[in-house]
Coordinates of C-alpha atoms and ligand atoms in Angstrom, one line a residue:
X166 CA 95.3 66.1 83.9
X167 CA 99.2 66.6 83.6
X168 CA 100.3 69.8 82.0
X169 CA 104.1 71.2 80.4
X170 CA 105.2 72.4 84.1
X171 CA 104.6 68.9 85.6
X172 CA 106.3 66.8 82.7
X173 CA 109.1 69.6 82.4
X174 CA 109.8 69.2 86.2
X175 CA 109.6 64.9 85.7
X176 CA 112.3 65.2 82.8
X177 CA 114.7 67.0 85.2
X178 CA 114.1 64.8 87.9
X179 CA 114.9 61.9 86.1
X180 CA 118.0 63.8 84.5
X181 CA 119.6 64.7 88.3
X182 CA 117.9 61.2 89.8
X183 CA 120.2 59.1 86.7
X184 CA 123.4 61.7 87.5
X185 CA 122.9 60.3 91.1
X186 CA 124.3 56.9 89.3
X187 CA 127.5 57.9 87.8
X188 CA 130.6 55.2 87.7
X189 CA 133.8 55.2 87.6
X190 CA 133.8 51.5 85.9
X191 CA 133.2 51.8 83.3
X192 CA 131.9 48.9 82.1
X193 CA 128.7 49.8 84.7
X194 CA 128.5 52.7 84.1
X195 CA 127.6 52.0 80.2
X196 CA 124.8 50.1 81.8
X197 CA 123.6 52.6 83.1
X198 CA 123.7 54.5 80.0
X199 CA 122.2 51.5 78.1
X200 CA 119.3 52.1 80.1
X201 CA 119.4 56.2 80.1
X202 CA 119.0 55.9 76.6
X203 CA 116.7 53.1 76.1
X204 CA 114.5 55.4 78.3
X205 CA 114.7 58.8 76.2
X206 CA 114.3 56.5 72.6
X207 CA 111.2 54.6 74.3
X208 CA 109.8 57.8 75.3
X209 CA 110.1 59.3 71.2
X210 CA 108.5 55.7 70.5
X211 CA 105.5 56.0 72.5
X212 CA 105.0 59.4 71.8
X213 CA 105.0 58.4 67.8
X214 CA 102.7 55.6 68.9
X215 CA 100.1 58.2 70.5
X216 CA 100.5 60.0 67.3
X217 CA 99.4 57.7 65.1
X218 CA 96.7 56.4 67.7
X219 CA 94.9 60.1 67.5
X220 CA 95.9 61.3 71.3
X221 CA 95.7 64.5 72.7
X222 CA 98.9 66.6 74.1
X223 CA 97.3 65.8 77.2
X224 CA 97.2 61.9 76.9
X225 CA 99.9 62.3 74.4
X226 CA 102.1 64.3 77.7
X227 CA 100.7 61.2 80.0
X228 CA 102.5 59.2 77.9
X229 CA 105.9 60.5 77.6
X230 CA 106.0 60.3 81.3
X231 CA 104.9 56.8 81.7
X232 CA 107.9 56.1 79.5
X233 CA 110.4 58.1 81.1
X234 CA 109.5 56.7 84.2
X235 CA 109.2 53.1 83.4
X236 CA 112.4 51.7 84.0
X237 CA 113.0 53.4 87.0
X238 CA 113.8 50.9 89.0
X239 CA 117.1 49.5 86.6
X240 CA 119.5 52.4 88.0
X241 CA 119.2 51.1 91.7
X242 CA 119.0 47.5 90.4
X243 CA 121.7 47.4 88.3
X244 CA 124.0 49.5 90.6
X245 CA 123.2 47.2 94.0
X246 CA 123.3 44.0 92.0
X247 CA 125.1 44.5 88.7
X248 CA 122.3 42.3 86.8
X249 CA 118.7 43.1 84.8
X250 CA 117.8 40.0 85.5
X251 CA 114.8 40.3 87.9
X252 CA 115.3 37.0 88.8
X253 CA 118.7 36.8 90.3
X254 CA 117.8 40.1 91.7
X255 CA 114.2 41.9 92.5
X256 CA 111.3 42.5 90.4
X257 CA 112.4 46.1 88.4
X258 CA 109.1 47.3 88.0
X259 CA 108.0 46.7 91.4
X260 CA 111.0 48.7 92.6
X261 CA 110.9 51.2 90.2
X262 CA 106.8 51.9 91.5
X263 CA 108.8 51.6 94.9
X264 CA 110.8 55.0 94.4
X265 CA 108.9 56.6 92.9
X266 CA 106.4 56.5 96.1
X267 CA 110.0 57.0 98.6
X268 CA 110.9 59.9 96.7
X269 CA 107.2 61.6 96.2
X270 CA 108.0 62.1 92.5
X271 CA 104.6 62.0 91.6
X272 CA 103.6 64.4 94.3
X273 CA 102.6 67.0 91.9
X274 CA 100.1 64.6 89.8
X275 CA 96.2 64.6 90.6
X276 CA 95.5 60.8 92.9
X277 CA 93.9 59.3 89.4
X278 CA 96.5 59.6 87.5
X279 CA 98.8 58.9 90.0
X280 CA 97.7 56.0 90.0
X281 CA 97.5 55.3 86.6
X282 CA 101.0 55.8 86.3
X283 CA 102.1 53.6 89.5
X284 CA 99.8 51.2 87.5
X285 CA 101.0 50.9 84.0
X286 CA 104.7 50.8 85.3
X287 CA 104.0 47.8 88.0
X288 CA 102.6 46.1 85.2
X289 CA 104.9 47.2 82.1
X290 CA 106.9 43.7 82.3
X291 CA 104.3 41.2 83.7
X292 CA 104.1 37.7 81.1
X293 CA 100.3 39.1 80.6
X294 CA 98.6 42.1 80.6
X295 CA 96.4 42.4 84.4
X296 CA 92.5 41.7 83.9
X297 CA 91.3 43.4 86.9
X298 CA 92.0 47.2 85.8
X299 CA 89.8 50.6 84.3
X300 CA 90.2 50.4 80.4
X301 CA 92.7 53.5 80.5
X302 CA 94.9 51.7 82.5
X303 CA 95.3 48.9 80.0
X304 CA 95.4 51.0 77.3
X305 CA 98.5 53.1 78.3
X306 CA 100.1 49.9 79.6
X307 CA 99.4 48.2 75.9
X308 CA 101.4 51.6 74.8
X309 CA 104.1 51.1 77.1
X310 CA 105.3 47.2 76.1
X311 CA 104.4 48.0 72.7
X312 CA 107.1 51.3 72.7
X313 CA 109.1 49.2 75.2
X314 CA 109.9 45.8 73.0
X315 CA 110.1 48.5 70.1
X316 CA 113.2 50.1 71.2
X317 CA 114.9 46.8 73.2
X318 CA 114.5 44.9 69.6
X319 CA 116.4 47.5 68.8
X320 CA 119.2 47.7 70.8
X321 CA 119.3 43.8 71.2
X322 CA 119.3 43.4 67.1
X323 CA 121.8 46.4 67.1
X324 CA 123.8 43.9 69.5
X325 CA 123.5 41.0 67.5
X326 CA 124.4 42.5 64.4
X327 CA 127.7 44.5 66.1
X328 CA 130.8 44.6 64.7
X329 CA 133.0 44.0 67.6
X330 CA 132.4 40.8 68.8
X331 CA 132.7 42.1 72.3
X332 CA 130.0 40.2 74.5
X333 CA 127.5 42.0 77.0
X334 CA 126.5 40.0 79.9
X335 CA 124.1 42.3 80.9
X336 CA 122.3 42.1 77.4
X337 CA 122.5 38.7 76.9
X338 CA 121.5 37.6 80.6
X339 CA 125.0 35.6 80.5
X340 CA 123.4 32.6 78.7
X341 CA 125.7 30.2 77.1
X342 CA 125.9 31.0 73.0
X343 CA 125.5 26.9 72.0
X344 CA 124.4 25.4 69.4
X345 CA 120.7 24.1 68.9
X346 CA 117.9 25.4 70.5
X347 CA 115.0 24.4 73.3
X348 CA 111.7 22.1 72.1
X349 CA 109.6 23.6 74.5
X350 CA 110.7 27.5 73.0
X351 CA 109.3 26.4 69.8
X352 CA 106.4 24.5 70.8
X353 CA 106.0 28.5 72.3
X354 CA 106.3 30.0 69.4
X355 CA 104.1 27.9 67.5
X356 CA 101.2 27.8 70.3
X357 CA 101.5 32.0 69.5
X358 CA 102.4 32.4 73.2
X359 CA 104.9 34.8 75.0
X360 CA 108.3 32.1 75.7
X361 CA 108.5 30.8 79.2
X362 CA 111.7 32.3 80.7
X363 CA 111.9 29.1 81.9
X364 CA 112.1 27.1 78.8
X365 CA 115.4 29.7 77.6
X366 CA 118.4 27.6 78.1
X367 CA 121.1 29.5 76.1
X368 CA 121.3 32.6 74.0
X369 CA 119.6 30.9 70.8
X370 CA 116.5 30.3 72.6
X371 CA 116.9 34.0 73.8
X372 CA 116.5 35.0 70.4
X373 CA 113.9 33.1 69.7
X374 CA 111.9 33.9 73.2
X375 CA 112.4 38.2 71.7
X376 CA 110.7 37.1 68.6
X377 CA 107.6 35.8 70.8
X378 CA 107.7 39.5 71.5
X379 CA 105.4 39.7 68.0
X380 CA 102.3 37.8 70.0
X381 CA 102.7 40.3 72.6
X382 CA 101.8 43.9 70.3
X383 CA 98.7 45.7 70.9
X384 CA 98.6 48.2 67.8
X385 CA 98.9 48.7 64.3
X386 CA 101.7 51.4 64.5
X387 CA 104.1 48.7 66.3
X388 CA 103.4 46.3 63.2
X389 CA 103.9 48.9 60.6
X390 CA 107.3 49.9 62.7
X391 CA 108.5 45.8 63.1
X392 CA 107.6 45.6 59.8
X393 CA 109.4 48.1 58.4
X394 CA 112.6 47.6 60.6
X395 CA 113.1 44.4 59.9
X396 CA 113.1 43.3 63.1
X397 CA 112.3 39.8 62.8
X398 CA 114.6 38.9 60.1
X399 CA 117.3 41.0 61.5
X400 CA 116.8 38.2 64.7
X401 CA 117.0 35.1 61.8
X402 CA 120.0 36.2 60.5
X403 CA 121.9 35.5 63.3
X404 CA 120.2 32.2 63.9
X405 CA 121.3 28.8 63.5
X406 CA 120.2 28.6 59.1
X407 CA 118.7 25.1 59.9
X408 CA 114.4 23.8 57.6
X409 CA 113.4 23.9 62.0
X410 CA 114.7 27.8 62.0
X411 CA 112.9 28.3 58.7
X412 CA 109.9 27.0 59.8
X413 CA 109.2 28.9 63.0
X414 CA 110.1 32.4 61.0
X415 CA 107.7 31.4 58.3
X416 CA 104.9 31.5 60.8
X417 CA 106.1 34.1 62.6
X418 CA 106.5 36.5 60.1
X419 CA 103.1 34.9 58.5
X420 CA 101.4 36.0 61.5
X421 CA 103.2 39.2 61.4
X422 CA 101.6 40.4 58.3
X423 CA 98.0 39.0 58.8
X424 CA 98.3 41.6 61.7
X425 CA 98.8 44.5 59.3
X426 CA 95.5 43.1 56.8
X427 CA 93.1 42.8 59.7
X428 CA 94.5 46.3 61.5
X429 CA 93.8 48.0 58.5
X430 CA 90.3 50.0 57.7
X431 CA 88.3 47.9 55.6
X432 CA 87.1 50.5 53.6
X433 CA 85.0 47.8 51.4
X434 CA 82.0 47.0 53.9
X435 CA 79.1 47.7 52.5
Ligands
LIG780 FE1 111.5 49.2 79.3

């Protein structure tokens, strides 16, 4: 059970905590701001998805807290390692759990809810969902993963279509902007699986990896947003105009359309 007081207390803690990472270096501050703003938008996305799924006020507050704290490890990660790449630093989800425990941030929350919050944060960035967790934990993990992806798609598509062509290594993960793309990435997409980060060699591969997130979306309201905001099409626009790329997108966009159809309640039954 999460009351309004818990929620506002945690929001204040978040603001104060992020403030401690204020940095005079404009580049560093920009990346801290990027994650703070991302967090706020993920809170809005999860509330939108939650409302569409008919969650009650208590469940919506829980969802909001999960979104608020999910990337708490990012601030320390960037400050220490100057990168958001977990492989070059440490797992930001696990770091986040450690920070929440060390700061005793969830001390006012009952044990069961605290475990649930920590579990969703821990699993939000795994390639696939955990299989040994409660239904409730799985449900909130799925919502968080959907909300998180909705906003990362916003961040990357805004970036790919930005007016100034200045590059940000923290978003591009320092990948080279070379022509072509990897065959393995293409195969991952055609297999409808999460693109393996080990198959990513250049920026085009990375864009295709972001396309593959569509295979990891859990709820109809999320599919509706992706379609409405044209995320997949916006990524296609910044990839080479080749027959192979078109084939991949035809395949992925067809998958997206089918998801929309299968999730519409069928009133014709009977
Ligand atoms: Fe996130």
